[in-house]
PDB file of C-alpha atoms in Angstrom:
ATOM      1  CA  UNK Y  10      51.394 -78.438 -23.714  1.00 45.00           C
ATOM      2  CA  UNK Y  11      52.052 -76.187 -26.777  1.00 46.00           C
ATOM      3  CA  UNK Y  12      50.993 -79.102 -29.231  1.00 48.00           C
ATOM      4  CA  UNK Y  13      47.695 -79.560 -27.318  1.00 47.00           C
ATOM      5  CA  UNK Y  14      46.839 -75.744 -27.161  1.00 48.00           C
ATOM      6  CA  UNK Y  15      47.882 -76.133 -31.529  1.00 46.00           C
ATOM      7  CA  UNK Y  16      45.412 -78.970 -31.769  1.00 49.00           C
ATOM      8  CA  UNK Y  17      42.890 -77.376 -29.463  1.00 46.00           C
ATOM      9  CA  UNK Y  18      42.873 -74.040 -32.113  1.00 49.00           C
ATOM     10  CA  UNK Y  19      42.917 -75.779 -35.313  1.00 47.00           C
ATOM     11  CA  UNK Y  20      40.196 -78.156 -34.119  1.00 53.00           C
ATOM     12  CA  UNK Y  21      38.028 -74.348 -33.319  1.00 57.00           C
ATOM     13  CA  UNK Y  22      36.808 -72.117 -34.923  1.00 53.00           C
ATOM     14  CA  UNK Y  23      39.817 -69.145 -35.578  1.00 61.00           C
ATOM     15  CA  UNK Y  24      38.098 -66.938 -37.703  1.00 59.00           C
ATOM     16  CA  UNK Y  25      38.237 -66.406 -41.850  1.00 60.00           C
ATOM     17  CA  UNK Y  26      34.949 -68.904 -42.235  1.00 60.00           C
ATOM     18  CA  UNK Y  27      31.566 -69.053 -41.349  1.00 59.00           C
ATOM     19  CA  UNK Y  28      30.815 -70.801 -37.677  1.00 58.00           C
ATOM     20  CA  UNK Y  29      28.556 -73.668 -37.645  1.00 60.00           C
ATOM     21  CA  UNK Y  30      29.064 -73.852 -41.504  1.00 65.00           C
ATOM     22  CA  UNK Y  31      26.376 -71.335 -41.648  1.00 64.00           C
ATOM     23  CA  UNK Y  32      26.231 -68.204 -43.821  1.00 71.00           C
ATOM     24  CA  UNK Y  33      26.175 -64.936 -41.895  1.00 70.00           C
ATOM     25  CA  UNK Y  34      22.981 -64.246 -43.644  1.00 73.00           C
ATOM     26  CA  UNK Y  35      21.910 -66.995 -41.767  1.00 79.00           C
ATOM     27  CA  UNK Y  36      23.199 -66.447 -38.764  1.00 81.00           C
ATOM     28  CA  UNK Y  37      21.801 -62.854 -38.322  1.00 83.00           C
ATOM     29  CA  UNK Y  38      18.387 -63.900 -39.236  1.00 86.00           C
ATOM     30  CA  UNK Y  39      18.743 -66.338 -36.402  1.00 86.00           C
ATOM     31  CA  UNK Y  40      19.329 -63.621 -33.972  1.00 88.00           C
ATOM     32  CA  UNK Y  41      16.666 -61.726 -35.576  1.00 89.00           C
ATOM     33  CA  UNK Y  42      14.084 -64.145 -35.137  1.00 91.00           C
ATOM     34  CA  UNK Y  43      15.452 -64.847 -31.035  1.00 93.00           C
ATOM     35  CA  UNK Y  44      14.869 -61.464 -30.357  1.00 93.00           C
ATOM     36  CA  UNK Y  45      11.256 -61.680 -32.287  1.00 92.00           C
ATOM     37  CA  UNK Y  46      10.583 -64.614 -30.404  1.00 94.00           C
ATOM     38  CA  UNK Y  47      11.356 -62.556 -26.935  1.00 94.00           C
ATOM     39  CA  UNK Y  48       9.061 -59.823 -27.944  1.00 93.00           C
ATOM     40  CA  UNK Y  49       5.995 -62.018 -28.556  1.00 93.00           C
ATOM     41  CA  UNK Y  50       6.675 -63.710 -25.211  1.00 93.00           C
ATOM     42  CA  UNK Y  51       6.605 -60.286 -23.828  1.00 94.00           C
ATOM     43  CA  UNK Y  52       3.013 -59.747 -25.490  1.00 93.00           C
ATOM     44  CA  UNK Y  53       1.628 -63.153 -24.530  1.00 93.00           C
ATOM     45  CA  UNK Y  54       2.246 -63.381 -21.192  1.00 93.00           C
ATOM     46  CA  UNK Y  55       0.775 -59.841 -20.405  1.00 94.00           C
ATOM     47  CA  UNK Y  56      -2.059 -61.333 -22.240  1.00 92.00           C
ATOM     48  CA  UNK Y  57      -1.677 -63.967 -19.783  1.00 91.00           C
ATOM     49  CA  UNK Y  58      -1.947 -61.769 -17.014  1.00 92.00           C
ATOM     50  CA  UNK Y  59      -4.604 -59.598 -17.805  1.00 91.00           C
ATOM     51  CA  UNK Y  60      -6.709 -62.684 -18.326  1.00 89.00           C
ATOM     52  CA  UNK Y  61      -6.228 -64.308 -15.073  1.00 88.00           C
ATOM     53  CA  UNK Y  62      -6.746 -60.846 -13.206  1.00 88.00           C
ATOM     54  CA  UNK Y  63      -9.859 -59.879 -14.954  1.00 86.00           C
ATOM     55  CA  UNK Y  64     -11.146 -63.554 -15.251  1.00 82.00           C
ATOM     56  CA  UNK Y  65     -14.817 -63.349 -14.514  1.00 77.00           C
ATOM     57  CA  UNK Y  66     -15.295 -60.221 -17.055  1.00 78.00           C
ATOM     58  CA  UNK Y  67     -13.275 -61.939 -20.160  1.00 85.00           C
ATOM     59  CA  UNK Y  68     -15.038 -63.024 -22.941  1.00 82.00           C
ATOM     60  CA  UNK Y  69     -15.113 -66.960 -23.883  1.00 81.00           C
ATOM     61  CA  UNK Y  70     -13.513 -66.710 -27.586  1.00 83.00           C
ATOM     62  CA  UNK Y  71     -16.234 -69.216 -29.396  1.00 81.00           C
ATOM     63  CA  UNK Y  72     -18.946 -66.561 -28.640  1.00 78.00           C
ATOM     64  CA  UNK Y  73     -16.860 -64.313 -30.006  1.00 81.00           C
ATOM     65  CA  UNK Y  74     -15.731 -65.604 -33.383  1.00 84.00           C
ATOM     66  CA  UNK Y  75     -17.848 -67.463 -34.242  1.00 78.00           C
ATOM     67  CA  UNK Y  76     -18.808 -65.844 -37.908  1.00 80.00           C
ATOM     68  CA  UNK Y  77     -18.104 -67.136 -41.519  1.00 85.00           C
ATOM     69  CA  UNK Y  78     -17.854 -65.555 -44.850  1.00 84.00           C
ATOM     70  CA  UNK Y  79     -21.490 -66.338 -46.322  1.00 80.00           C
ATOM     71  CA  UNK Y  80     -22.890 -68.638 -43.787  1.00 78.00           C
ATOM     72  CA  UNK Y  81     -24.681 -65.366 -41.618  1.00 74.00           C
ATOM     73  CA  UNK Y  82     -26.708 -66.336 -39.265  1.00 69.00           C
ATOM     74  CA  UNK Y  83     -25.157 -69.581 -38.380  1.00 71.00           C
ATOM     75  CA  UNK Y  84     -23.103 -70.371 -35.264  1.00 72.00           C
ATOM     76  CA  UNK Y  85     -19.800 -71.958 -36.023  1.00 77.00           C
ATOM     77  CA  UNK Y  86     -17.626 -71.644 -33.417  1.00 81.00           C
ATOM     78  CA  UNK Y  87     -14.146 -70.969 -33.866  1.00 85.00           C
ATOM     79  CA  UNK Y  88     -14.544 -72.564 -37.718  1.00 88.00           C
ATOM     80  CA  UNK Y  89     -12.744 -69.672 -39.738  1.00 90.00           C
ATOM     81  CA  UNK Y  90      -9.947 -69.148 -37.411  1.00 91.00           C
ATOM     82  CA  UNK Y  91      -8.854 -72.577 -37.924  1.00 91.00           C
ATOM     83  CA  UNK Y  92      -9.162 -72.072 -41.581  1.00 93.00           C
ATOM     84  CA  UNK Y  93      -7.040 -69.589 -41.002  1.00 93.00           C
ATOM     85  CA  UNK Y  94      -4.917 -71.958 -39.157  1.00 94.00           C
ATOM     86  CA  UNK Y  95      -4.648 -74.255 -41.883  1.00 95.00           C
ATOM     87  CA  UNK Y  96      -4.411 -72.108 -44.787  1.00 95.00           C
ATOM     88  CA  UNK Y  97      -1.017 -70.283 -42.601  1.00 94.00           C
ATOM     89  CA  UNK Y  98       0.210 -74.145 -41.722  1.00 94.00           C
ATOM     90  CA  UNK Y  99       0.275 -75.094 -45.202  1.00 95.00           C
ATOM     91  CA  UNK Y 100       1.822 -72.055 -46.350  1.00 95.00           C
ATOM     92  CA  UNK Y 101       5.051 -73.292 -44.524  1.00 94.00           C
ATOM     93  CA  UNK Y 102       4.542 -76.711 -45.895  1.00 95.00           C
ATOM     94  CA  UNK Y 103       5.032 -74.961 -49.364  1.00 96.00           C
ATOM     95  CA  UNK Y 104       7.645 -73.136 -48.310  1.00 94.00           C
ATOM     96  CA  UNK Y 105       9.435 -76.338 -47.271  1.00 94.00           C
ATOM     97  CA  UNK Y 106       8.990 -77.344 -50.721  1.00 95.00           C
ATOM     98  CA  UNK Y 107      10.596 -74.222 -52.160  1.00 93.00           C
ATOM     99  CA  UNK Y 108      13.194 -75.013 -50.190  1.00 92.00           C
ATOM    100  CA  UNK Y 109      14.373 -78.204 -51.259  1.00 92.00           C
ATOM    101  CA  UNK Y 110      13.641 -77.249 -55.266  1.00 91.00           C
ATOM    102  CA  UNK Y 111      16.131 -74.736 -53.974  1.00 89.00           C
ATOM    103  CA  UNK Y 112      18.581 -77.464 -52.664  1.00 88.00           C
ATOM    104  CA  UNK Y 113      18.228 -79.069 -56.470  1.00 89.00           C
ATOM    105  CA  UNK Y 114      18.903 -75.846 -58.193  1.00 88.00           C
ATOM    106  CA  UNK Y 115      14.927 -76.704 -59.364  1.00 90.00           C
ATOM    107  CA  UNK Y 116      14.199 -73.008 -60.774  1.00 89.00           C
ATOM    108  CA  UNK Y 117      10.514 -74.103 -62.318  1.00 91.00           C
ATOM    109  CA  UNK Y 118       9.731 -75.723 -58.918  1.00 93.00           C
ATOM    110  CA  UNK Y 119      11.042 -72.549 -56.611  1.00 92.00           C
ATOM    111  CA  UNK Y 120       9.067 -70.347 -58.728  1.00 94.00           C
ATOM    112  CA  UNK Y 121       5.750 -72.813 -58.010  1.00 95.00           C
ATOM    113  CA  UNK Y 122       6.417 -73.701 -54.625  1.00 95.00           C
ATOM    114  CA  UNK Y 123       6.983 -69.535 -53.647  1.00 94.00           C
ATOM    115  CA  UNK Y 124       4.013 -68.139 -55.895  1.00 96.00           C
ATOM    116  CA  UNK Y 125       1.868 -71.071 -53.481  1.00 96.00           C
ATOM    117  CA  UNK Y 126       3.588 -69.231 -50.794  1.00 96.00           C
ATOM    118  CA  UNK Y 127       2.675 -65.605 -51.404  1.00 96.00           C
ATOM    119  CA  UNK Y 128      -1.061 -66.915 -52.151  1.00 96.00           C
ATOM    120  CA  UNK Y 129      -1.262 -68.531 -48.899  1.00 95.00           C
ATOM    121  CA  UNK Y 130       0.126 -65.466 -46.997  1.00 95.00           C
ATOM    122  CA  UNK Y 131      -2.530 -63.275 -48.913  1.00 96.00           C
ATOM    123  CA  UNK Y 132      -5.444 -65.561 -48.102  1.00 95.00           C
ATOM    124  CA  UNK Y 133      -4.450 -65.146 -44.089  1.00 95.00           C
ATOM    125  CA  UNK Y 134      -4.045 -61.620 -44.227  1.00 95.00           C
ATOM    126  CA  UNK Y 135      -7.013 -60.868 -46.298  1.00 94.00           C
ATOM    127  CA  UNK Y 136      -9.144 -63.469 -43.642  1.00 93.00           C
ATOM    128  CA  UNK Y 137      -7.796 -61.742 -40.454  1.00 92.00           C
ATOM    129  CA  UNK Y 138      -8.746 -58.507 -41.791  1.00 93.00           C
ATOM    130  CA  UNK Y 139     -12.006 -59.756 -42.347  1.00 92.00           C
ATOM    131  CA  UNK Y 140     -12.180 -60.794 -38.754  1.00 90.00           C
ATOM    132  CA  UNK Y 141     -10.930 -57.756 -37.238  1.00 90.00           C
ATOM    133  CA  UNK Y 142     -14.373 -56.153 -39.484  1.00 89.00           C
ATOM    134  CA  UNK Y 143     -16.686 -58.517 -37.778  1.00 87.00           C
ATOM    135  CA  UNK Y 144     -14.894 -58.379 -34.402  1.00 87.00           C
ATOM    136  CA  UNK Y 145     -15.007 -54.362 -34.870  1.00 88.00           C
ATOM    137  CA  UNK Y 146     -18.894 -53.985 -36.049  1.00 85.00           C
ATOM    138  CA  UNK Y 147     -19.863 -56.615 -33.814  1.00 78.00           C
ATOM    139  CA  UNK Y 148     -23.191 -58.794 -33.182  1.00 77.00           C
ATOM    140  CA  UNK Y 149     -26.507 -57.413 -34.190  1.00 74.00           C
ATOM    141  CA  UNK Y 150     -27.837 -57.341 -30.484  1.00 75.00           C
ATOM    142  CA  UNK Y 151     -24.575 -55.561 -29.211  1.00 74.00           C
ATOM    143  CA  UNK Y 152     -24.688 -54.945 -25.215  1.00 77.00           C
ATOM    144  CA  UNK Y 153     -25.009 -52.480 -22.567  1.00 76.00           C
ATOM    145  CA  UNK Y 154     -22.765 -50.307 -21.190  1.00 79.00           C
ATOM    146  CA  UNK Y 155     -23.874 -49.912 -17.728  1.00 75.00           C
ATOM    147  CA  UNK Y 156     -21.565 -47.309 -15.008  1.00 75.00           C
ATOM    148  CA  UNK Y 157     -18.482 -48.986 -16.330  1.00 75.00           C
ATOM    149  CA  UNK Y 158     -19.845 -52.297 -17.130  1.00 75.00           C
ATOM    150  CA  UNK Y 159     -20.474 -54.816 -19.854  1.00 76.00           C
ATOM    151  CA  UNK Y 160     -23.914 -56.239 -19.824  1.00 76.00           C
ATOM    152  CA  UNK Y 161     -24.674 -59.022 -22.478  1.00 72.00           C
ATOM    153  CA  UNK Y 162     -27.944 -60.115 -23.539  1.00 71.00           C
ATOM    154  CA  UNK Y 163     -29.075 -63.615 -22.419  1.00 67.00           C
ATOM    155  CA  UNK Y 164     -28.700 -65.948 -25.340  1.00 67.00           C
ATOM    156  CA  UNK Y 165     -30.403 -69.216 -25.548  1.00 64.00           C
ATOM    157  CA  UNK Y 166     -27.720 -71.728 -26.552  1.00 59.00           C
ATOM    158  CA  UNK Y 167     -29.527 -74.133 -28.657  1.00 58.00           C
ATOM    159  CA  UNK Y 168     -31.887 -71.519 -31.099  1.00 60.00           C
ATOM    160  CA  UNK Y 169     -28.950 -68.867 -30.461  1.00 62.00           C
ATOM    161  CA  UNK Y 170     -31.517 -65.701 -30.464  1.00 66.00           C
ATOM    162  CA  UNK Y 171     -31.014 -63.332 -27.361  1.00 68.00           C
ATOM    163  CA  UNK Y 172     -33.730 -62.270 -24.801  1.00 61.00           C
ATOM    164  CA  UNK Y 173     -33.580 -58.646 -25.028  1.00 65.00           C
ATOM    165  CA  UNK Y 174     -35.152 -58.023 -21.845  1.00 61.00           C
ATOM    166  CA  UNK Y 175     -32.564 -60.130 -20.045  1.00 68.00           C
ATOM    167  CA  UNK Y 176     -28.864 -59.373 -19.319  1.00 66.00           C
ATOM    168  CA  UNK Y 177     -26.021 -60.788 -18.009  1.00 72.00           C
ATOM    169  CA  UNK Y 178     -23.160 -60.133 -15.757  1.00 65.00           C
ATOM    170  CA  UNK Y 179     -20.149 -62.072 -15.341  1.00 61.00           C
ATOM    171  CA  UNK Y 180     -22.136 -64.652 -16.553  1.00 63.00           C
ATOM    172  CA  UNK Y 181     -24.803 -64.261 -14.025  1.00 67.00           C
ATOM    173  CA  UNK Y 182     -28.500 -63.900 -15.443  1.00 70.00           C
ATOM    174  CA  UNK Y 183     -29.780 -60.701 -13.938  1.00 66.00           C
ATOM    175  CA  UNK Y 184     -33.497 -60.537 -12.303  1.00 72.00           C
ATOM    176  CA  UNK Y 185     -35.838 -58.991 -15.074  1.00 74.00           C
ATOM    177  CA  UNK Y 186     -36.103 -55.913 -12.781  1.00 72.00           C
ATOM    178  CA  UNK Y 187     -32.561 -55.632 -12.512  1.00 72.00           C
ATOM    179  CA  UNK Y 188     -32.333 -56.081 -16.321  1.00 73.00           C
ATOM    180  CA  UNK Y 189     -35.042 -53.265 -16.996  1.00 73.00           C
ATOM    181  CA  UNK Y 190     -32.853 -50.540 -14.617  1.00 70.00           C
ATOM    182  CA  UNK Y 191     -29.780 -52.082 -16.713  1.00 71.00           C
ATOM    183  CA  UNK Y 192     -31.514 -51.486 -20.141  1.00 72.00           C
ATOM    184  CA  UNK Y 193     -33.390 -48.514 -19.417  1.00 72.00           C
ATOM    185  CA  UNK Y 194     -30.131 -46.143 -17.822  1.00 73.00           C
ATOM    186  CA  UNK Y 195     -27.404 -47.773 -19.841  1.00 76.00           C
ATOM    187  CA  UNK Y 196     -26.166 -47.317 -23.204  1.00 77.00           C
ATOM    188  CA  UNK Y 197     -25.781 -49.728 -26.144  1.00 79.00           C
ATOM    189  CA  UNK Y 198     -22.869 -50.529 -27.870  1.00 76.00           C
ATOM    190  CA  UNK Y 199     -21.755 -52.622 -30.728  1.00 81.00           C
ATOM    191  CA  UNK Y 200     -18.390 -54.245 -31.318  1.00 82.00           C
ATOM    192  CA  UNK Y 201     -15.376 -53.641 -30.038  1.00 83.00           C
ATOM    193  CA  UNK Y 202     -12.315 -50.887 -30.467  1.00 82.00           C
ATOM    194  CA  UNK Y 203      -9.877 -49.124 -28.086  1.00 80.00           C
ATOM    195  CA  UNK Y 204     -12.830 -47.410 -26.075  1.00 81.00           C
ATOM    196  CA  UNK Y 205     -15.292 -50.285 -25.419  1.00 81.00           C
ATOM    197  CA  UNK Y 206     -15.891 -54.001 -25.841  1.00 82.00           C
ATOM    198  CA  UNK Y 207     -19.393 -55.427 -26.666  1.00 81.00           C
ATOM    199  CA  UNK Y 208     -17.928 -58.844 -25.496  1.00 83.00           C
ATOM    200  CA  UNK Y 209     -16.742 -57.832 -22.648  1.00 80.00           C
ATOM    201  CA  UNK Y 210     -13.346 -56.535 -20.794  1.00 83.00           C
ATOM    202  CA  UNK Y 211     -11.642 -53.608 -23.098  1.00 84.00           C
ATOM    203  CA  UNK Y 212      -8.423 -55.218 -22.064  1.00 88.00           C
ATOM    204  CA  UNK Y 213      -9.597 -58.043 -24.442  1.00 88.00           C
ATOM    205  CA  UNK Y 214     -10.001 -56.103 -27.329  1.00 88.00           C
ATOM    206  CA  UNK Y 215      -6.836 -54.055 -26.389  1.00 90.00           C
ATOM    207  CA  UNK Y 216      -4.928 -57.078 -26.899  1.00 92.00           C
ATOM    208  CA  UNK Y 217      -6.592 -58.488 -29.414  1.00 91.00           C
ATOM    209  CA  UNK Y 218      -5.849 -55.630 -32.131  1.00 91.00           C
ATOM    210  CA  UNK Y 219      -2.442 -55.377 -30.428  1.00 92.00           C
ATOM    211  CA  UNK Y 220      -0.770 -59.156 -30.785  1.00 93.00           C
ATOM    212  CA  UNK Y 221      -2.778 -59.846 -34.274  1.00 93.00           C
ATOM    213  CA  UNK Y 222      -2.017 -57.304 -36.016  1.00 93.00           C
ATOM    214  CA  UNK Y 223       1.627 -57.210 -34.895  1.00 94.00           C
ATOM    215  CA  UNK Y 224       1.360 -60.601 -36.139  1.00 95.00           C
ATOM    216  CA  UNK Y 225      -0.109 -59.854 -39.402  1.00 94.00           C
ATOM    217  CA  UNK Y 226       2.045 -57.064 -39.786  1.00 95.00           C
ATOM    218  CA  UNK Y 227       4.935 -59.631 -39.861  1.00 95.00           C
ATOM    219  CA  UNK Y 228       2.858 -62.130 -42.267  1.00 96.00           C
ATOM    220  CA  UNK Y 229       2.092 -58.945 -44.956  1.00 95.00           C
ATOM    221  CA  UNK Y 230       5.856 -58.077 -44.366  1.00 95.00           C
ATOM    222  CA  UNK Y 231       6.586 -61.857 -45.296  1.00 94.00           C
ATOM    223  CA  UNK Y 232       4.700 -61.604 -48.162  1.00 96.00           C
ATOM    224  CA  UNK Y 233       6.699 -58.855 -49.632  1.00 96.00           C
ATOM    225  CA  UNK Y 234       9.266 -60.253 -49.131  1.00 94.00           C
ATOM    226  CA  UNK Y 235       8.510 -63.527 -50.482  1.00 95.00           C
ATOM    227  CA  UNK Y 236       7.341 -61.551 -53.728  1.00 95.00           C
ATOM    228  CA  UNK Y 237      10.683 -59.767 -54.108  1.00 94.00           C
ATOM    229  CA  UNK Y 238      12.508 -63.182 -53.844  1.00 93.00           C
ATOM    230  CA  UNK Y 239      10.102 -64.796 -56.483  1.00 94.00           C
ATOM    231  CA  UNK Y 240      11.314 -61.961 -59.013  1.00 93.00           C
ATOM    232  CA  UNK Y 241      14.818 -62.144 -58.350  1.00 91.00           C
ATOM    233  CA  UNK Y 242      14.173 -66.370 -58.632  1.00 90.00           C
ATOM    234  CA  UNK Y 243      12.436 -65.346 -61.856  1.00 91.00           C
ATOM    235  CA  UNK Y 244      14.963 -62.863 -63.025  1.00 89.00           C
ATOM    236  CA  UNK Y 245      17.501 -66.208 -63.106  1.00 86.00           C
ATOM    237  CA  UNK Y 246      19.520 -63.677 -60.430  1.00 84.00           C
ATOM    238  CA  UNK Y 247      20.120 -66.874 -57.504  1.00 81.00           C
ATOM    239  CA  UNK Y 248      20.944 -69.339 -60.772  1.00 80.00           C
ATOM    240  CA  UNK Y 249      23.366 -66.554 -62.003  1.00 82.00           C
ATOM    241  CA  UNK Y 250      24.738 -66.878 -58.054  1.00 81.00           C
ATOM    242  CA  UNK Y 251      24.463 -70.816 -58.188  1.00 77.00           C
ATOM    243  CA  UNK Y 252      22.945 -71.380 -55.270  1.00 78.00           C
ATOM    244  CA  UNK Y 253      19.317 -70.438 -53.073  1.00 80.00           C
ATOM    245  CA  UNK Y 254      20.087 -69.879 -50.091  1.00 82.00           C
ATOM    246  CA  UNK Y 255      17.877 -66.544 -49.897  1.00 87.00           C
ATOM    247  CA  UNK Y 256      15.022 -68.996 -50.210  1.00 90.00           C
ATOM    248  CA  UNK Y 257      16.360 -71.012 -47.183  1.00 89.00           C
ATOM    249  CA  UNK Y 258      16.480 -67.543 -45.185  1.00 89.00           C
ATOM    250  CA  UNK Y 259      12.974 -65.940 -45.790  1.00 91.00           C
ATOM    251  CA  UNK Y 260      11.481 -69.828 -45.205  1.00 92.00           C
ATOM    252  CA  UNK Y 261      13.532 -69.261 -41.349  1.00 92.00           C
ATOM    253  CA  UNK Y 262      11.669 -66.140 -41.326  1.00 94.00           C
ATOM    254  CA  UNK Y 263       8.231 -67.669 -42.817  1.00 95.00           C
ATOM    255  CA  UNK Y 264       8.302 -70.704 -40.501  1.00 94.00           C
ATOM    256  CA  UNK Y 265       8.478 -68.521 -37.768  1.00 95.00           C
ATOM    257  CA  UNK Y 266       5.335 -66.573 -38.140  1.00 94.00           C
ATOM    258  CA  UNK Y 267       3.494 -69.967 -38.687  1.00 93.00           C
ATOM    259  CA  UNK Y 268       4.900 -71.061 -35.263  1.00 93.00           C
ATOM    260  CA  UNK Y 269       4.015 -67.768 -33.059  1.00 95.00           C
ATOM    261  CA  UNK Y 270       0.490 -67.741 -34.935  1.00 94.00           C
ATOM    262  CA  UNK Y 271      -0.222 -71.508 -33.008  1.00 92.00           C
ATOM    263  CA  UNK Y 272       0.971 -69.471 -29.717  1.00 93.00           C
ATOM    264  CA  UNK Y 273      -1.549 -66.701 -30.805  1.00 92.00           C
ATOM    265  CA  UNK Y 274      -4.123 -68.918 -31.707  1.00 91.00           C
ATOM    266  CA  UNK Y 275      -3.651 -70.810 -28.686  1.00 89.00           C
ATOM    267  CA  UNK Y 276      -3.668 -67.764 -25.954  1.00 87.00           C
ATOM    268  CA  UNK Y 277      -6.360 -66.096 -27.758  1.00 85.00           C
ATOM    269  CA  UNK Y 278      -8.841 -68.777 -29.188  1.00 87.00           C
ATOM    270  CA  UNK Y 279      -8.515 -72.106 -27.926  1.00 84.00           C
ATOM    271  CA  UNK Y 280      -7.523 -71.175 -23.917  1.00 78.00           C
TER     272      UNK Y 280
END
C-alpha cells in the first residue's frame, strides 16, 4: 500500500513546479478571463430578457445600423458592423502570428505581426465610436414621443424615404387621423441616449451603450497593452529573457475579446 500511495504522489503534482506545465502568468490570466467570461454572460442574457419581455417595442437592428462612412444616404444594412467584424477577426489572426514568431524567437516578425495588431484594435475602436455618433444623433426624420411611446415614421422599403404624415406603432401603420393626433400632441426626438430611443424601447439603447462599450473598453485596454508589449519586444527586453511568453498571454487576453464581440454581435445585430 505505501509503494502505491509513493507512486500515486510522484506521478501528481506535489508542488515546487508549475501545474499543467503552464506558467502562473498563464494560469492567472486564465482565471481572469473565466471570470470575464461570467460577467458578459451576466450582461447578455439580461439583454436576452429584456428583449423577449419588451418584444413588440424592440427595434429590428438592420434599420438601425444601417449607415456607412461616406456612402450617406444609402441603405446598407448591417454592412459596417461586419467590417467591424472582420477587421476585429483578423486582428486575432495576426496575433496568432505574433505568437508563433514568438515560439521562433522571430524578433523582426513579433514586432510586425503586434504593430498589425495594435492597428487592427485602433480601426475597431475608432469604427464603434463612430457608430455610437450615428446611433446617438440618429436618422434625419427622428420619431415621436407620444405619452410614453415611440412612434416611427412609415418608411417605404424599396425608395427608403418616410411618410411624415404616417406613424407607426409596434409595427402597426396608424390611421392618418390617428397619425395627425400622434404628430400634432407629441414631441420629436432624434437618436438615442439614456433618456429616450428614436428606434424604439430605451431598454435597447440602455444596453446597447452598456455591453459595447464595456466591450470596447476591454479592446482600447488591449490595445495598450499590446503597445507596451511591442516596446518592451522592441527594447530586445523578452530576447534579453529568452523567451515570449508575454506575447502568448496578452494573445489569451486578445482572442478573448474577438470571441465575446461574435456573442455581442450576435445578441445585438444579427438576432
Amino acid at each position: 500500500m505505501s509503494e502505491v500511495s509513493a507512486d500515486v504522489k510522484l506521478a501528481g503534482w506535489d508542488g515546487g513546479t508549475s501545474p499543467l506545465r503552464a506558467s502562473y502568468g498563464k494560469l492567472f490570466m486564465w482565471f481572469f478571463l473565466i471570470s470575464d467570461a461570467l460577467t458578459f454572460s451576466g450582461f447578455l442574457s439580461a439583454y436576452g430578457f429584456f428583449r423577449h419581455r419588451y418584444s413588440g417595442e424592440w427595434p429590428v437592428p438592420s434599420t438601425v445600423f444601417h449607415h456607412f462612412p461616406f456612402l450617406e444616404g444609402h441603405h446598407l444594412p448591417l454592412l459596417y458592423v461586419g467590417l467591424m467584424t472582420f477587421i476585429l477577426i483578423m486582428s486575432s489572426v495576426t496575433m496568432v502570428l505574433a505568437v508563433e514568431a514568438g515560439h521562433r524567437n522571430n524578433k523582426r516578425q513579433v514586432l510586425v505581426w503586434m504593430f498589425a495588431t495594435i492597428i487592427g484594435g485602433l480601426m475597431f475602436v475608432g469604427s464603434q465610436a463612430w457608430e455610437w455618433s450615428n446611433f446617438i444623433k440618429g436618422s434625419e426624420d427622428g420619431a415621436i414621443l407620444y405619452e410614453n411611446h415611440i412612434y416611427n415614421f412609415e418608411v417605404d422599403h424599396v425608395t427608403h424615404h418616410s411618410n411624415k404624415e404616417i406613424v407607426v406603432y409596434k409595427q402597426e401603420v396608424l390611421s392618418k387621423e390617428a397619425s395627425a393626433i400622434v404628430i400634432a400632441g407629441g414631441e420629436p426626438i432624434h437618436g438615442a441616449n439614456l433618456h429616450h430611443n428614436e428606434y424604439g424601447h430605451i431598454a435597447f439603447a440602455d444596453f446597447f451603450f452598456f455591453i459595447t462599450g464595456f466591450h470596447g473598453f476591454h479592446v482600447f485596454s488591449g490595445v495598450c497593452i499590446n503597445i507596451t508589449i511591442f516596446i518592451m519586444a522592441f527594447k530586445g527586453v523578452m530576447e534579453r529573457r529568452g523567451h515570449y511568453e508575454m506575447i502568448e498571454k496578452v494573445g489569451l487576453y486578445w482572442h478573448f475579446v474577438d470571441l465575446v464581440w461574435v456573442f455581442v454581435f450576435t445578441f445585438f445585430y444579427l438576432l
